[in-house]
Coordinates of C-alpha atoms in Angstrom, one line a residue:
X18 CA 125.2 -23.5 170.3
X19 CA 126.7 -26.8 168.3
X20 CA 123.2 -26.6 166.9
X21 CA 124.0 -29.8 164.0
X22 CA 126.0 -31.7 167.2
X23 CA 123.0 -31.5 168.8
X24 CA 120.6 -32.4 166.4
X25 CA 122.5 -35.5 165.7
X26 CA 123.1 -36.7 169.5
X27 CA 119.5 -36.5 169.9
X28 CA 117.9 -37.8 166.6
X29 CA 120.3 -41.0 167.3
X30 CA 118.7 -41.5 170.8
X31 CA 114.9 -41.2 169.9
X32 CA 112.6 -42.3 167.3
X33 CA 110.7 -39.8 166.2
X34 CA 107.4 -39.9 166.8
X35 CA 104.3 -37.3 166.6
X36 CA 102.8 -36.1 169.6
X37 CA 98.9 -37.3 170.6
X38 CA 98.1 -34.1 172.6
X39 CA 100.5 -30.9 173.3
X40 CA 100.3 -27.6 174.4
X41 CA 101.0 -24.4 172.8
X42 CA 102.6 -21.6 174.0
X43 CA 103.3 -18.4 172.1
X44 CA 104.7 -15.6 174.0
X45 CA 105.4 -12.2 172.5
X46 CA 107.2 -10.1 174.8
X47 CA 109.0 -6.9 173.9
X48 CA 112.1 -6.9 176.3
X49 CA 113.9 -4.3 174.2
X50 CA 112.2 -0.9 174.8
X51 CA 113.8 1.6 176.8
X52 CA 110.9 2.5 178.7
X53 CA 109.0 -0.9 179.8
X54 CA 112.1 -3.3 178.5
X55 CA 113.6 -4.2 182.1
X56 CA 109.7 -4.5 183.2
X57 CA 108.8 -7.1 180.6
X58 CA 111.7 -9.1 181.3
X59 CA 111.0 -9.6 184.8
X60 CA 107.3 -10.3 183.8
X61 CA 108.5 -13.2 180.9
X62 CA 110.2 -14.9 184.0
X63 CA 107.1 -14.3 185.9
X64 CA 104.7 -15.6 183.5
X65 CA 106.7 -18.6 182.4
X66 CA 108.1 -19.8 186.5
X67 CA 104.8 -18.7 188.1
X68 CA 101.9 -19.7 185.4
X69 CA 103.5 -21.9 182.4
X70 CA 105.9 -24.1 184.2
X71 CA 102.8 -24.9 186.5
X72 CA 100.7 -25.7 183.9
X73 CA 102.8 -28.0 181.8
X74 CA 103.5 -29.8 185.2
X75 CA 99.9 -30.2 185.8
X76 CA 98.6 -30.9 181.7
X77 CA 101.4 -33.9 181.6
X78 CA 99.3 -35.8 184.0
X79 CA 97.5 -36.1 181.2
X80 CA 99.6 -36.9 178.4
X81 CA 100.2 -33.2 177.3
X82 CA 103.5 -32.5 175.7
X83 CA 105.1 -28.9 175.5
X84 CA 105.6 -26.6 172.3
X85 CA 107.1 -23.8 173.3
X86 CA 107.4 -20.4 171.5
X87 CA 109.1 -18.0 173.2
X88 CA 110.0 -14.6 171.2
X89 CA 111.3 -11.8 172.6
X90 CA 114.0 -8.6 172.9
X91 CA 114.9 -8.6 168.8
X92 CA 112.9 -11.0 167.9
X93 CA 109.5 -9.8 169.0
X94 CA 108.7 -8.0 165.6
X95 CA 105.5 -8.0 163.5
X96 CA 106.7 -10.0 160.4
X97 CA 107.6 -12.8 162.9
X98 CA 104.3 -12.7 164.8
X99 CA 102.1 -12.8 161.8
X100 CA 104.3 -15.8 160.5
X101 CA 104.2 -18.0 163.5
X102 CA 100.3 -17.0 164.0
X103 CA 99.8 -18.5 160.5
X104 CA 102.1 -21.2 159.9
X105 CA 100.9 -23.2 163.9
X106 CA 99.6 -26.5 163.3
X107 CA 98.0 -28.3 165.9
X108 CA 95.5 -31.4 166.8
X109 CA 91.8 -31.5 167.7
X110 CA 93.0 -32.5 171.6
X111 CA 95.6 -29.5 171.8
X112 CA 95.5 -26.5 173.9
X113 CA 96.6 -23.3 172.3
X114 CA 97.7 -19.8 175.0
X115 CA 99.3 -16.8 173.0
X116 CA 100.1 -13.8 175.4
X117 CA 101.5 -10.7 174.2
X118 CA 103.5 -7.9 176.9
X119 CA 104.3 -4.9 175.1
X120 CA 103.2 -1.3 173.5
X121 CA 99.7 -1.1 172.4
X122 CA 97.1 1.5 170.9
X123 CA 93.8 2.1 170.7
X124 CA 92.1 -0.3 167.4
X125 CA 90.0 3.0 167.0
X126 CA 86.9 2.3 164.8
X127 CA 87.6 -1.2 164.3
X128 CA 87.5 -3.4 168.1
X129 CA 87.5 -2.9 171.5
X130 CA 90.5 -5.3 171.7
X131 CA 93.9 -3.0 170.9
X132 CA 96.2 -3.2 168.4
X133 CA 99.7 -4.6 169.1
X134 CA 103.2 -2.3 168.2
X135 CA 105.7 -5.4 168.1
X136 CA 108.9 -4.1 169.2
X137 CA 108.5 -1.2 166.2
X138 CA 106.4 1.9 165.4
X139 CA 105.5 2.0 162.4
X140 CA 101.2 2.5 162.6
X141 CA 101.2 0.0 159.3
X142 CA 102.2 -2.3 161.1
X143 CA 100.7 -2.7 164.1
X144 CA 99.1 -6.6 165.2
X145 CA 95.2 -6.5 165.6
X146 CA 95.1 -8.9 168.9
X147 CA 91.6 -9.4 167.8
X148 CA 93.2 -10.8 164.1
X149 CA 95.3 -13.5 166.1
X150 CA 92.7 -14.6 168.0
X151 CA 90.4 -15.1 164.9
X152 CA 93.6 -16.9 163.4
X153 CA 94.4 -18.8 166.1
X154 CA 91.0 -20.4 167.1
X155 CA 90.5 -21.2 163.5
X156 CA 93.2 -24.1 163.7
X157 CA 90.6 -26.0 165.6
X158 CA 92.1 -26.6 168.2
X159 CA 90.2 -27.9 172.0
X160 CA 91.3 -24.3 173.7
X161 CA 92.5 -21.3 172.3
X162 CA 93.3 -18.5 174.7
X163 CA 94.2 -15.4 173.2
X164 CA 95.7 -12.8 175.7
X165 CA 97.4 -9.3 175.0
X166 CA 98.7 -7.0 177.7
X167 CA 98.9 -4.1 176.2
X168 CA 97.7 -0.2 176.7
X169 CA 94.4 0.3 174.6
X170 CA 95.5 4.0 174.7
X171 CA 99.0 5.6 173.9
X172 CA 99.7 6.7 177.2
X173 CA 101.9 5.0 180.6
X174 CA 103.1 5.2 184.2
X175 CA 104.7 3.0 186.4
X176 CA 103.0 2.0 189.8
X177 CA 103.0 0.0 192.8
X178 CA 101.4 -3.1 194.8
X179 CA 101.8 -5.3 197.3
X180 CA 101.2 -8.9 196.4
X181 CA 100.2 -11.7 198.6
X182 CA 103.1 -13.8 198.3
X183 CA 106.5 -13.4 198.6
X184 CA 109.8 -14.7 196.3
X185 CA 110.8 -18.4 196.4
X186 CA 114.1 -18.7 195.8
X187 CA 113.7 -22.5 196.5
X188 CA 112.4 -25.6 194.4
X189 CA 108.7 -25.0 192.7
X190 CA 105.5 -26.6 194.7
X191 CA 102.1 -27.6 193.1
X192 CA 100.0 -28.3 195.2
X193 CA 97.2 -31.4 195.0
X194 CA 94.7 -28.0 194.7
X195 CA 96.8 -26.1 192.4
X196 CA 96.8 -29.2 190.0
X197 CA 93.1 -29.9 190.4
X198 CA 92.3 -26.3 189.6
X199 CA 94.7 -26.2 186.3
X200 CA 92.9 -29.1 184.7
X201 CA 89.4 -27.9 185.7
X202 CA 90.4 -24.4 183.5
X203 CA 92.4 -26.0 180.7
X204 CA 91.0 -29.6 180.3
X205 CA 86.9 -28.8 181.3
X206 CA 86.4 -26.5 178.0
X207 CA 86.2 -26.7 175.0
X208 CA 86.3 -23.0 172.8
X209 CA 88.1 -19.5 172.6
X210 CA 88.5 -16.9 174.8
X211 CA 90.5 -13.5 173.8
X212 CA 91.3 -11.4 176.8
X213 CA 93.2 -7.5 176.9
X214 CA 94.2 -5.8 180.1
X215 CA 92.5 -2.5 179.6
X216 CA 89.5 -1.3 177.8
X217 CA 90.0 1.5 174.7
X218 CA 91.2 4.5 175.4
X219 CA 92.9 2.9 179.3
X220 CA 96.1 2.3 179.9
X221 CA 97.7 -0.8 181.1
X222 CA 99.8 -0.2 184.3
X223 CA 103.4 -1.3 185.8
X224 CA 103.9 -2.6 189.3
X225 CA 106.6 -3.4 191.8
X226 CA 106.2 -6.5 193.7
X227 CA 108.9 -8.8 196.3
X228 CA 108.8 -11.2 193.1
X229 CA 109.8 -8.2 190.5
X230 CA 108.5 -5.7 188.3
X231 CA 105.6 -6.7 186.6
X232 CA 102.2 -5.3 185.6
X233 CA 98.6 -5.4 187.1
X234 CA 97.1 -7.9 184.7
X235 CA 100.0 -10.1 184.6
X236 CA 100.5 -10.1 188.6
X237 CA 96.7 -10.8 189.2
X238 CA 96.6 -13.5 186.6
X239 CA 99.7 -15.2 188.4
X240 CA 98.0 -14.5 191.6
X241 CA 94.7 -16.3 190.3
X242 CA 96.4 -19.1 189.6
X243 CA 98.8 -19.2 192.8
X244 CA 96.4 -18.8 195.8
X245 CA 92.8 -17.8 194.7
X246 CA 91.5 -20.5 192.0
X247 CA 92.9 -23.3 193.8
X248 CA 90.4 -22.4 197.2
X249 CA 87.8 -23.1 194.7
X250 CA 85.8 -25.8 194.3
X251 CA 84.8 -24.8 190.4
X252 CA 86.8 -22.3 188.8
X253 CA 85.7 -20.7 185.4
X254 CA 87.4 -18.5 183.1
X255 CA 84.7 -15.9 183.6
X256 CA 84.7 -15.8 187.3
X257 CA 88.6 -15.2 187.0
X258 CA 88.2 -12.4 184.4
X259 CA 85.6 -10.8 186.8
X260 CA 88.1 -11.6 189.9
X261 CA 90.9 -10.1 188.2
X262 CA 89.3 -7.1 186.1
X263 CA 87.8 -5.8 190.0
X264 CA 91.8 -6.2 191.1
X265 CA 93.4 -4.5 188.4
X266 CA 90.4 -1.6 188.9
X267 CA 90.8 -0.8 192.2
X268 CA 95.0 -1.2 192.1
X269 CA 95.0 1.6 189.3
X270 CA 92.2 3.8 190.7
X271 CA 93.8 3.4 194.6
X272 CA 97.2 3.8 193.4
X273 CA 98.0 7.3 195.1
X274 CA 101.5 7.8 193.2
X275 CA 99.5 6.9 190.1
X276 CA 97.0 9.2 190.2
X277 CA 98.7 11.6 191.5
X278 CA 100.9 11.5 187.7
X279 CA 97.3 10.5 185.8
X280 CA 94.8 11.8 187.7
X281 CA 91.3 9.5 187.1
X282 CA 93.0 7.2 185.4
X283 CA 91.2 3.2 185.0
X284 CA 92.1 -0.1 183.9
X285 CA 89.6 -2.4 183.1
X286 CA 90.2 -5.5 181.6
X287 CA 87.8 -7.0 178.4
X288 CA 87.0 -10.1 177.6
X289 CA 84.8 -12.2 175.2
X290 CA 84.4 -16.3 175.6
X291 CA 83.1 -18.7 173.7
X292 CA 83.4 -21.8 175.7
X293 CA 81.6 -24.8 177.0
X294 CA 81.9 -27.7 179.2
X295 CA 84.0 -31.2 178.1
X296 CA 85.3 -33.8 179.7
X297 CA 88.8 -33.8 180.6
X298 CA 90.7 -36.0 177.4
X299 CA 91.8 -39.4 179.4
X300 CA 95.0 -39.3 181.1
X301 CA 97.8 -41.1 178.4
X302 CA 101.0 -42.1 179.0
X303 CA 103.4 -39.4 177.7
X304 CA 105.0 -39.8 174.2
X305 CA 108.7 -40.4 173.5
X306 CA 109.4 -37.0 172.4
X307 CA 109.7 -35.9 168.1
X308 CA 113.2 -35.0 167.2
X309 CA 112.0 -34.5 163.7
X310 CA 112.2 -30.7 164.0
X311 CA 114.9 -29.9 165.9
X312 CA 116.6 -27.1 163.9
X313 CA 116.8 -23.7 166.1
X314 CA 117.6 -23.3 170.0
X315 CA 113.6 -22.9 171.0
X316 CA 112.7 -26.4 169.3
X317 CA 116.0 -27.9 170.9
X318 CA 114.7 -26.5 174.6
X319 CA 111.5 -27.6 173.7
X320 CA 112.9 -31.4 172.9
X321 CA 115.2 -30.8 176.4
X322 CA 111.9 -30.4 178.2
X323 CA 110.2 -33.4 176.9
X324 CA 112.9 -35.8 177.2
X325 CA 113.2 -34.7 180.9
X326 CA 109.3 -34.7 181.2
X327 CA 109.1 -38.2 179.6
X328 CA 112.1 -39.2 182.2
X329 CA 110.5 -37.9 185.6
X330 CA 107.2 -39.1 184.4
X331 CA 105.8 -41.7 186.8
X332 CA 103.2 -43.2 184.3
X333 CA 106.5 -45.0 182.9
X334 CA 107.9 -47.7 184.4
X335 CA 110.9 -47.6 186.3
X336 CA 112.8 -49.6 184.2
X337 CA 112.3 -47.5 180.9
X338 CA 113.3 -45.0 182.9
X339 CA 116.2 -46.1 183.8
X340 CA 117.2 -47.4 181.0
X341 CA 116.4 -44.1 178.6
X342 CA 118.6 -42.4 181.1
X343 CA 121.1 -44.2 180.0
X344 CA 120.9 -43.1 176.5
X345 CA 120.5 -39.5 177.3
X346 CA 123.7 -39.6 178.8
X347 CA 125.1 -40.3 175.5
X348 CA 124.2 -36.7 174.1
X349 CA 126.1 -34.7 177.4
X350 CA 130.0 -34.4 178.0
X351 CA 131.2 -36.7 180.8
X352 CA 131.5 -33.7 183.0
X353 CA 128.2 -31.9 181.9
X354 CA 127.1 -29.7 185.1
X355 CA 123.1 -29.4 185.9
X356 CA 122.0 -26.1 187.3
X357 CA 118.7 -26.0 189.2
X358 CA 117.7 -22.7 189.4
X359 CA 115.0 -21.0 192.0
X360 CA 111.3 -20.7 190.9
X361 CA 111.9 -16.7 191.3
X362 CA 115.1 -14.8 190.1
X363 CA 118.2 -16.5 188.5
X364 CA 119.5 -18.4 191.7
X365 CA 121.3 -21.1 191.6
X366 CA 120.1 -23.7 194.4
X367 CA 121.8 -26.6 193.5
X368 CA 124.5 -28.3 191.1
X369 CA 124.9 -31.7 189.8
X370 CA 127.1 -33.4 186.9
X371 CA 124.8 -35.1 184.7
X372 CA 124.8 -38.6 185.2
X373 CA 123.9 -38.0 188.9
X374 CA 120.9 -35.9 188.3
X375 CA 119.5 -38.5 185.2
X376 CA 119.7 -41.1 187.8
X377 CA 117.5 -38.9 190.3
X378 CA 114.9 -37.9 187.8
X379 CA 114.4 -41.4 186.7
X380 CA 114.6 -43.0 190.1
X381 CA 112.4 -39.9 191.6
X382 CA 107.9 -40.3 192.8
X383 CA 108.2 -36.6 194.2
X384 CA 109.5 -35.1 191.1
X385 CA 106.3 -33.4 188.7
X386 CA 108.6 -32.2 186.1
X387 CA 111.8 -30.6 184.8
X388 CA 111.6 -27.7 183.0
X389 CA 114.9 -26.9 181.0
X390 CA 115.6 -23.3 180.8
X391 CA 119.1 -23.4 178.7
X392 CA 121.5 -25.5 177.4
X393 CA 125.1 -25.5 175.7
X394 CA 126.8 -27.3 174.0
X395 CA 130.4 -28.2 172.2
X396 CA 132.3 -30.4 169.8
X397 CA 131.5 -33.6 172.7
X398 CA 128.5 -32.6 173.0
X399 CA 125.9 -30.7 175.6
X400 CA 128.3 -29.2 178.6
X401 CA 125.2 -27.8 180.6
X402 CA 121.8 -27.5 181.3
X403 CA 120.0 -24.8 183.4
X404 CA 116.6 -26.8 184.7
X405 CA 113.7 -25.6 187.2
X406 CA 112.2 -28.6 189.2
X407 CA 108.6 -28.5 190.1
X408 CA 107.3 -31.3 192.8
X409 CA 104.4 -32.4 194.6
X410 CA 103.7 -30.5 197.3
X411 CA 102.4 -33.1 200.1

């Protein structure tokens, strides 16, 4: 990646300017290990098509931009975890999600929650999930949510389910019930909640599904969000946690391959909150995204994702948006090519050349957001851009 190029194309087409209210997202996922590696990648796409792509869409109805963290294969070490823990800075109005998918072990003596290996074994330095969440709800912000899914035990079997919906290997849908249900569960609390997939001395189990490889927590968590919570008229945190830790039970204990390999064995997800009702912050007109920062590939994504958000955003009028397209198109190549990619997998459902697809997003009422997922770039500038598009579903 032209990484000083870029930098320069996009700090001449924005001011820079701090964000009012943003999301954070820290995701630890250890992609590398022989054993569970091809697992947690298909999970990462999981979690991020299935659960964080819908709620960014959803959270910049109301103004919420999108920090974006996203460590994994080599990267997903314990130095680099306890340094982006400590160094995140965030606002009184921010929302902060960190959720780890990877080896754990038993915290024996110390908490219930497990301790996290990080991509490495070495005992001394293994993560205490229960130190990040301490950490993390510490920088004050409106909602921390601390998850890790992880064994609490140093034991691990792969297993089976069948899930209730099926790949989409088409455009991503929120529904007016999906959306409703997202803000209710990020905006209407205020507080922490730390969360782990199995209690001490369990296990935390891998599944197949029609949408990939996964495991039980993360694929009832995705399911939560997909087609239970949204058939409810006042979703909680707690009545999710007791929702999913009665799935991820009776999958493990009714898994006949599973316990045929570990006889008796249980997963039981823990959790403690610490929440309480708010009001929803008022809805805000999205802020011109911060170029400021832009010095590594995540923050330059991150910037990608905003700009598009800011451009598909129908709380601007039509004629900013038409007119900031314009200058966007100054930082691509004349013949920069736009990949949209499917909600599930890595399909490609449609190509455009970049000045086409600004125009659409700008021009666009169906359009909820555009995610980017990757970009390139050379001595002209950026030659491509892989995006997800997530609309209304009416």
């Amino acid at each position: 990646m032209r990484k000083l190029i870029l930098m320069f194309m996009l700090c001449l087409l924005f001011s820079a300017e701090t964000y009012a209210k943003t999301i954070h997202w820290l995701t630890f996922i250890d992609t590398m290990d022989r054993n569970v590696g091809e697992i947690d990648k298909s999970s990462r796409q999981l979690l991020y098509s299935r659960w964080i792509d819908l709620v960014n869409s959803t959270l910049k109805d109301n103004g919420y931009s999108v920090d974006i963290i996203d460590v994994y294969d080599s990267k997903t070490t314990p130095e680099n975890c306890k340094t982006i823990v400590n160094n995140l800075d965030c606002g009184a109005e921010d929302i902060v999600v960190f959720y780890y998918i990877g080896h754990g072990t038993e915290n024996t003596g110390a908490s219930r929650f497990p301790l996290m290996l990080m991509g490495q074994l070495n005992p001394n330095k293994f993560i205490p999930l229960s130190w990040v969440y301490k950490t993390l709800k510490s920088k004050g912000a409106r909602l921390t949510v601390t998850i890790g899914m992880c064994c609490n035990a140093r034991q691990g079997v792969a297993g089976r389910v069948n899930p209730t919906f099926s790949a989409n290997y088409g455009n991503t849908y929120v529904s007016e019930e999906q959306s409703n249900c997202i803000k209710k569960m990020f905006l209407n609390y205020r507080g922490d909640i730390l969360i782990t997939s199995a209690s001490p001395n369990e296990s935390s189990w891998a599944c197949g599904t029609p949408i990939g490889p996964t495991d039980y927590f993360t694929y009832r968590l995705i399911d939560q969000f997909n087609n239970e919570l949204p058939e409810l008229s006042n979703p909680t945190w707690n009545s999710m946690m007791e929702s999913i830790k009665e799935d991820v039970y009776n999958d493990v204990s009714n898994n006949v391959g599973l316990q045929n390999q570990a006889p008796g064995s249980t997963q039981t997800p823990i959790w403690e909150a610490n929440l309480t009702s708010a009001s929803a912050p008022s809805p805000t007109t999205p802020d011109k995204p911060n170029t400021e920062r832009v010095s590594d590939k995540s923050e330059m994504l991150n910037t990608l994702t905003n700009v598009m958000s800011y451009l598909s955003s129908t709380k601007v009028s039509p004629k900013e948006r038409i007119a900031l397209a314009g200058k966007i198109e100054q930082a691509f190549t004349s013949n920069a090519i736009v990949r949209i990619m499917s909600q599930d997998g890595n399909l490609v459902v449609d190509k455009e050349n970049i000045s086409i697809f600004l125009g659409r997003i700008a021009t666009s009422r169906l359009l909820e957001n555009v995610i980017v997922v990757d970009a390139t770039a050379n001595d002209s500038g950026i030659n491509s851009l892989r995006v997800r598009e997530v609309y209304k579903k009416r």
